[in-house]
Amino acid sequence: MPSIGHAEHSWSPNYRRHMDENHSNGVTNEDMAINLLQTQMELSLIREDFQDQLCELRQAVNRHLDAMNLEVDDVRAAYVKMVFKDNTRKKLMSCVGIVGVVCASVVTYLVFK
C-alpha cells in the first residue's frame, strides 16, 4: 500500500486542490519531482559532510585524550619515583638512627660495666 504523501493519493481533496494551485502557478509534477530529488541529494551531501566532521571531531578528541593520558602517566611515574625516593631516604634515616641508638647503648654499657 502506498504511503501517504505520494502522488497515488489523488483521492485526497487537499491533494487535488494543491495540484491545481501548483499548475496555476506554473509548477508541474516534473518540477516538484526535480526539486524533491535535488533536496534529497543536498541532504545526502549534508549528511556525508556531517559524518566527516563527526569523524574528524572523534579523532581530535581521541588525540587530546591520548595526550592527557600521557601526561597523567608522567605524573604517576613522577609520584611513584618521589614516593620510592622518599621511602629510601626514610629507610636510610631510620637505619642511621637505629645504628646510632645501638652504638650509644653499647658505649653506655661498656662505660658503666
Tab-separated table of N, CA and C in Angstrom:
chain	number	residue	atom	x	y	z
A	1	MET	N	0.851	-1.181	0.000
A	1	MET	CA	0.000	0.000	0.000
A	1	MET	C	0.890	1.235	0.000
A	2	PRO	N	0.653	2.176	-0.899
A	2	PRO	CA	1.482	3.379	-0.962
A	2	PRO	C	1.309	4.217	0.295
A	3	SER	N	2.382	4.913	0.655
A	3	SER	CA	2.324	5.746	1.852
A	3	SER	C	1.653	7.072	1.552
A	4	ILE	N	1.181	7.691	2.600
A	4	ILE	CA	0.510	8.987	2.455
A	4	ILE	C	1.525	10.021	2.005
A	5	GLY	N	1.139	10.861	1.095
A	5	GLY	CA	2.036	11.893	0.600
A	5	GLY	C	2.516	11.612	-0.805
A	6	HIS	N	2.333	10.377	-1.287
A	6	HIS	CA	2.722	10.075	-2.660
A	6	HIS	C	1.616	10.516	-3.612
A	7	ALA	N	1.960	10.654	-4.869
A	7	ALA	CA	1.017	11.141	-5.878
A	7	ALA	C	-0.130	10.169	-6.102
A	8	GLU	N	0.006	8.909	-5.643
A	8	GLU	CA	-1.066	7.933	-5.841
A	8	GLU	C	-2.315	8.293	-5.039
A	9	HIS	N	-2.170	9.154	-4.061
A	9	HIS	CA	-3.305	9.513	-3.218
A	9	HIS	C	-4.076	10.686	-3.812
A	10	SER	N	-4.507	10.522	-5.028
A	10	SER	CA	-5.265	11.588	-5.680
A	10	SER	C	-6.683	11.663	-5.129
A	11	TRP	N	-7.067	10.708	-4.275
A	11	TRP	CA	-8.396	10.719	-3.683
A	11	TRP	C	-8.548	11.811	-2.629
A	12	SER	N	-7.426	12.342	-2.117
A	12	SER	CA	-7.496	13.354	-1.071
A	12	SER	C	-7.964	14.682	-1.656
A	13	PRO	N	-8.930	15.350	-1.021
A	13	PRO	CA	-9.385	16.653	-1.531
A	13	PRO	C	-8.274	17.696	-1.472
A	14	ASN	N	-7.413	17.620	-0.474
A	14	ASN	CA	-6.309	18.568	-0.377
A	14	ASN	C	-5.305	18.355	-1.501
A	15	TYR	N	-5.116	17.081	-1.884
A	15	TYR	CA	-4.177	16.778	-2.961
A	15	TYR	C	-4.635	17.443	-4.257
A	16	ARG	N	-5.891	17.296	-4.570
A	16	ARG	CA	-6.429	17.868	-5.818
A	16	ARG	C	-6.277	19.391	-5.799
A	17	ARG	N	-6.614	20.036	-4.669
A	17	ARG	CA	-6.503	21.490	-4.576
A	17	ARG	C	-5.039	21.920	-4.679
A	18	HIS	N	-4.145	21.184	-3.996
A	18	HIS	CA	-2.720	21.507	-4.034
A	18	HIS	C	-2.175	21.394	-5.462
A	19	MET	N	-2.568	20.334	-6.150
A	19	MET	CA	-2.093	20.150	-7.524
A	19	MET	C	-2.651	21.244	-8.435
A	20	ASP	N	-3.911	21.610	-8.235
A	20	ASP	CA	-4.492	22.679	-9.046
A	20	ASP	C	-3.759	23.994	-8.799
A	21	GLU	N	-3.414	24.279	-7.536
A	21	GLU	CA	-2.680	25.508	-7.226
A	21	GLU	C	-1.304	25.484	-7.870
A	22	ASN	N	-0.628	24.349	-7.813
A	22	ASN	CA	0.698	24.244	-8.417
A	22	ASN	C	0.636	24.437	-9.922
A	23	HIS	N	-0.348	23.840	-10.557
A	23	HIS	CA	-0.461	24.008	-12.008
A	23	HIS	C	-0.797	25.451	-12.364
A	24	SER	N	-1.593	26.113	-11.523
A	24	SER	CA	-1.923	27.505	-11.821
A	24	SER	C	-0.710	28.405	-11.593
A	25	ASN	N	0.236	27.981	-10.737
A	25	ASN	CA	1.462	28.745	-10.509
A	25	ASN	C	2.537	28.402	-11.530
A	26	GLY	N	2.282	27.478	-12.385
A	26	GLY	CA	3.261	27.072	-13.383
A	26	GLY	C	4.191	25.976	-12.896
A	27	VAL	N	3.907	25.391	-11.729
A	27	VAL	CA	4.736	24.312	-11.195
A	27	VAL	C	4.125	22.992	-11.631
A	28	THR	N	4.939	22.195	-12.293
A	28	THR	CA	4.443	20.904	-12.782
A	28	THR	C	4.908	19.785	-11.856
A	29	ASN	N	4.336	18.618	-12.083
A	29	ASN	CA	4.766	17.445	-11.314
A	29	ASN	C	6.249	17.172	-11.533
A	30	GLU	N	6.707	17.387	-12.749
A	30	GLU	CA	8.124	17.169	-13.051
A	30	GLU	C	9.001	18.140	-12.260
A	31	ASP	N	8.550	19.412	-12.167
A	31	ASP	CA	9.305	20.402	-11.388
A	31	ASP	C	9.386	19.985	-9.919
A	32	MET	N	8.268	19.529	-9.381
A	32	MET	CA	8.260	19.098	-7.986
A	32	MET	C	9.145	17.870	-7.794
A	33	ALA	N	9.124	16.948	-8.748
A	33	ALA	CA	9.962	15.751	-8.652
A	33	ALA	C	11.438	16.130	-8.708
A	34	ILE	N	11.776	17.066	-9.591
A	34	ILE	CA	13.167	17.526	-9.699
A	34	ILE	C	13.596	18.203	-8.399
A	35	ASN	N	12.728	19.072	-7.868
A	35	ASN	CA	13.043	19.740	-6.599
A	35	ASN	C	13.219	18.731	-5.464
A	36	LEU	N	12.369	17.715	-5.450
A	36	LEU	CA	12.480	16.678	-4.428
A	36	LEU	C	13.806	15.927	-4.558
A	37	LEU	N	14.184	15.566	-5.771
A	37	LEU	CA	15.461	14.873	-5.988
A	37	LEU	C	16.644	15.754	-5.594
A	38	GLN	N	16.577	17.035	-5.949
A	38	GLN	CA	17.657	17.950	-5.569
A	38	GLN	C	17.770	18.058	-4.047
A	39	THR	N	16.626	18.147	-3.401
A	39	THR	CA	16.627	18.229	-1.938
A	39	THR	C	17.207	16.963	-1.327
A	40	GLN	N	16.834	15.804	-1.874
A	40	GLN	CA	17.372	14.543	-1.362
A	40	GLN	C	18.880	14.464	-1.570
A	41	MET	N	19.360	14.934	-2.715
A	41	MET	CA	20.801	14.922	-2.977
A	41	MET	C	21.525	15.868	-2.020
A	42	GLU	N	20.951	17.055	-1.812
A	42	GLU	CA	21.562	18.011	-0.888
A	42	GLU	C	21.604	17.443	0.528
A	43	LEU	N	20.526	16.801	0.944
A	43	LEU	CA	20.503	16.185	2.272
A	43	LEU	C	21.549	15.086	2.384
A	44	SER	N	21.719	14.325	1.316
A	44	SER	CA	22.734	13.272	1.312
A	44	SER	C	24.128	13.870	1.457
A	45	LEU	N	24.385	14.964	0.740
A	45	LEU	CA	25.689	15.626	0.843
A	45	LEU	C	25.897	16.223	2.236
A	46	ILE	N	24.851	16.819	2.772
A	46	ILE	CA	24.941	17.389	4.117
A	46	ILE	C	25.215	16.282	5.130
A	47	ARG	N	24.533	15.143	4.973
A	47	ARG	CA	24.733	14.013	5.883
A	47	ARG	C	26.175	13.514	5.799
A	48	GLU	N	26.710	13.382	4.581
A	48	GLU	CA	28.099	12.943	4.413
A	48	GLU	C	29.064	13.933	5.057
A	49	ASP	N	28.823	15.227	4.832
A	49	ASP	CA	29.685	16.255	5.423
A	49	ASP	C	29.615	16.199	6.946
A	50	PHE	N	28.423	16.028	7.467
A	50	PHE	CA	28.246	15.927	8.918
A	50	PHE	C	28.995	14.716	9.468
A	51	GLN	N	28.892	13.577	8.773
A	51	GLN	CA	29.592	12.374	9.225
A	51	GLN	C	31.105	12.563	9.163
A	52	ASP	N	31.594	13.239	8.129
A	52	ASP	CA	33.032	13.519	8.028
A	52	ASP	C	33.490	14.410	9.181
A	53	GLN	N	32.713	15.452	9.466
A	53	GLN	CA	33.072	16.352	10.561
A	53	GLN	C	33.017	15.629	11.904
A	54	LEU	N	32.036	14.760	12.069
A	54	LEU	CA	31.926	13.987	13.302
A	54	LEU	C	33.128	13.057	13.461
A	55	CYS	N	33.551	12.435	12.369
A	55	CYS	CA	34.727	11.561	12.406
A	55	CYS	C	35.978	12.358	12.776
A	56	GLU	N	36.144	13.532	12.172
A	56	GLU	CA	37.289	14.389	12.497
A	56	GLU	C	37.249	14.814	13.962
A	57	LEU	N	36.067	15.131	14.455
A	57	LEU	CA	35.920	15.528	15.856
A	57	LEU	C	36.290	14.377	16.789
A	58	ARG	N	35.837	13.165	16.451
A	58	ARG	CA	36.197	11.998	17.266
A	58	ARG	C	37.702	11.783	17.278
A	59	GLN	N	38.334	11.922	16.119
A	59	GLN	CA	39.785	11.745	16.049
A	59	GLN	C	40.498	12.806	16.887
A	60	ALA	N	40.023	14.044	16.821
A	60	ALA	CA	40.639	15.117	17.607
A	60	ALA	C	40.467	14.852	19.103
A	61	VAL	N	39.281	14.420	19.501
A	61	VAL	CA	39.040	14.112	20.912
A	61	VAL	C	39.940	12.962	21.355
A	62	ASN	N	40.072	11.937	20.515
A	62	ASN	CA	40.942	10.809	20.862
A	62	ASN	C	42.393	11.249	20.992
A	63	ARG	N	42.843	12.143	20.100
A	63	ARG	CA	44.220	12.651	20.196
A	63	ARG	C	44.423	13.404	21.507
A	64	HIS	N	43.465	14.251	21.861
A	64	HIS	CA	43.577	15.017	23.107
A	64	HIS	C	43.528	14.096	24.327
A	65	LEU	N	42.671	13.087	24.278
A	65	LEU	CA	42.606	12.140	25.396
A	65	LEU	C	43.911	11.361	25.528
A	66	ASP	N	44.488	10.967	24.393
A	66	ASP	CA	45.775	10.265	24.435
A	66	ASP	C	46.854	11.151	25.044
A	67	ALA	N	46.870	12.428	24.641
A	67	ALA	CA	47.863	13.360	25.190
A	67	ALA	C	47.653	13.538	26.694
A	68	MET	N	46.399	13.655	27.117
A	68	MET	CA	46.116	13.800	28.544
A	68	MET	C	46.514	12.539	29.307
A	69	ASN	N	46.259	11.373	28.716
A	69	ASN	CA	46.647	10.122	29.372
A	69	ASN	C	48.157	10.024	29.518
A	70	LEU	N	48.890	10.499	28.510
A	70	LEU	CA	50.351	10.505	28.619
A	70	LEU	C	50.805	11.421	29.753
A	71	GLU	N	50.165	12.581	29.873
A	71	GLU	CA	50.505	13.494	30.965
A	71	GLU	C	50.196	12.861	32.321
A	72	VAL	N	49.061	12.189	32.413
A	72	VAL	CA	48.701	11.513	33.662
A	72	VAL	C	49.724	10.426	33.976
A	73	ASP	N	50.140	9.674	32.954
A	73	ASP	CA	51.159	8.642	33.165
A	73	ASP	C	52.464	9.254	33.657
A	74	ASP	N	52.839	10.393	33.076
A	74	ASP	CA	54.061	11.074	33.522
A	74	ASP	C	53.952	11.507	34.982
A	75	VAL	N	52.795	12.043	35.353
A	75	VAL	CA	52.589	12.480	36.737
A	75	VAL	C	52.635	11.279	37.677
A	76	ARG	N	51.998	10.184	37.276
A	76	ARG	CA	52.021	8.976	38.113
A	76	ARG	C	53.448	8.463	38.280
A	77	ALA	N	54.191	8.421	37.186
A	77	ALA	CA	55.573	7.941	37.255
A	77	ALA	C	56.410	8.832	38.172
A	78	ALA	N	56.225	10.143	38.056
A	78	ALA	CA	56.973	11.067	38.915
A	78	ALA	C	56.573	10.878	40.377
A	79	TYR	N	55.292	10.655	40.629
A	79	TYR	CA	54.827	10.448	42.003
A	79	TYR	C	55.423	9.165	42.585
A	80	VAL	N	55.383	8.089	41.784
A	80	VAL	CA	55.944	6.821	42.250
A	80	VAL	C	57.427	6.979	42.536
A	81	LYS	N	58.118	7.657	41.646
A	81	LYS	CA	59.552	7.884	41.842
A	81	LYS	C	59.789	8.679	43.125
A	82	MET	N	58.972	9.706	43.339
A	82	MET	CA	59.122	10.542	44.525
A	82	MET	C	58.836	9.737	45.795
A	83	VAL	N	57.793	8.907	45.763
A	83	VAL	CA	57.437	8.112	46.937
A	83	VAL	C	58.549	7.126	47.257
A	84	PHE	N	59.065	6.430	46.236
A	84	PHE	CA	60.141	5.479	46.492
A	84	PHE	C	61.409	6.184	46.937
A	85	LYS	N	61.652	7.349	46.358
A	85	LYS	CA	62.832	8.118	46.745
A	85	LYS	C	62.716	8.523	48.211
A	86	ASP	N	61.542	9.026	48.589
A	86	ASP	CA	61.330	9.425	49.981
A	86	ASP	C	61.401	8.224	50.911
A	87	ASN	N	60.865	7.099	50.486
A	87	ASN	CA	60.931	5.896	51.323
A	87	ASN	C	62.370	5.448	51.524
A	88	THR	N	63.185	5.544	50.483
A	88	THR	CA	64.591	5.166	50.599
A	88	THR	C	65.283	6.080	51.600
A	89	ARG	N	64.997	7.358	51.499
A	89	ARG	CA	65.589	8.324	52.429
A	89	ARG	C	65.124	8.035	53.858
A	90	LYS	N	63.822	7.754	54.011
A	90	LYS	CA	63.295	7.454	55.344
A	90	LYS	C	63.917	6.175	55.895
A	91	LYS	N	64.061	5.167	55.022
A	91	LYS	CA	64.677	3.917	55.467
A	91	LYS	C	66.123	4.153	55.887
A	92	LEU	N	66.833	4.938	55.096
A	92	LEU	CA	68.232	5.234	55.419
A	92	LEU	C	68.327	5.985	56.746
A	93	MET	N	67.449	6.972	56.927
A	93	MET	CA	67.469	7.741	58.174
A	93	MET	C	67.109	6.848	59.363
A	94	SER	N	66.178	5.933	59.154
A	94	SER	CA	65.817	5.000	60.225
A	94	SER	C	67.000	4.106	60.573
A	95	CYS	N	67.694	3.617	59.544
A	95	CYS	CA	68.871	2.770	59.787
A	95	CYS	C	69.952	3.544	60.542
A	96	VAL	N	70.191	4.780	60.117
A	96	VAL	CA	71.194	5.610	60.796
A	96	VAL	C	70.778	5.835	62.241
A	97	GLY	N	69.509	6.088	62.455
A	97	GLY	CA	69.002	6.290	63.817
A	97	GLY	C	69.169	5.044	64.665
A	98	ILE	N	68.830	3.891	64.086
A	98	ILE	CA	68.967	2.636	64.829
A	98	ILE	C	70.432	2.365	65.152
A	99	VAL	N	71.305	2.555	64.162
A	99	VAL	CA	72.747	2.353	64.391
A	99	VAL	C	73.231	3.302	65.481
A	100	GLY	N	72.767	4.523	65.451
A	100	GLY	CA	73.160	5.495	66.478
A	100	GLY	C	72.714	5.075	67.865
A	101	VAL	N	71.486	4.606	67.977
A	101	VAL	CA	70.965	4.170	69.278
A	101	VAL	C	71.739	2.947	69.767
A	102	VAL	N	72.001	2.005	68.862
A	102	VAL	CA	72.748	0.801	69.242
A	102	VAL	C	74.158	1.179	69.687
A	103	CYS	N	74.804	2.044	68.925
A	103	CYS	CA	76.168	2.475	69.290
A	103	CYS	C	76.168	3.161	70.657
A	104	ALA	N	75.197	4.028	70.869
A	104	ALA	CA	75.120	4.722	72.163
A	104	ALA	C	74.880	3.729	73.284
A	105	SER	N	74.043	2.739	73.023
A	105	SER	CA	73.779	1.724	74.046
A	105	SER	C	75.030	0.911	74.353
A	106	VAL	N	75.767	0.534	73.323
A	106	VAL	CA	76.996	-0.242	73.507
A	106	VAL	C	78.018	0.578	74.284
A	107	VAL	N	78.176	1.828	73.906
A	107	VAL	CA	79.136	2.699	74.595
A	107	VAL	C	78.729	2.856	76.056
A	108	THR	N	77.450	3.069	76.292
A	108	THR	CA	76.965	3.223	77.661
A	108	THR	C	77.211	1.940	78.454
A	109	TYR	N	76.955	0.811	77.852
A	109	TYR	CA	77.177	-0.464	78.530
A	109	TYR	C	78.646	-0.645	78.884
A	110	LEU	N	79.511	-0.333	77.888
A	110	LEU	CA	80.944	-0.509	78.115
A	110	LEU	C	81.459	0.462	79.179
A	111	VAL	N	80.929	1.656	79.190
A	111	VAL	CA	81.402	2.657	80.148
A	111	VAL	C	80.971	2.279	81.555
A	112	PHE	N	79.727	1.867	81.697
A	112	PHE	CA	79.203	1.611	83.034
A	112	PHE	C	79.291	0.147	83.441
A	113	LYS	N	80.041	-0.634	82.810
A	113	LYS	CA	80.173	-2.044	83.114
A	113	LYS	C	80.977	-2.295	84.312
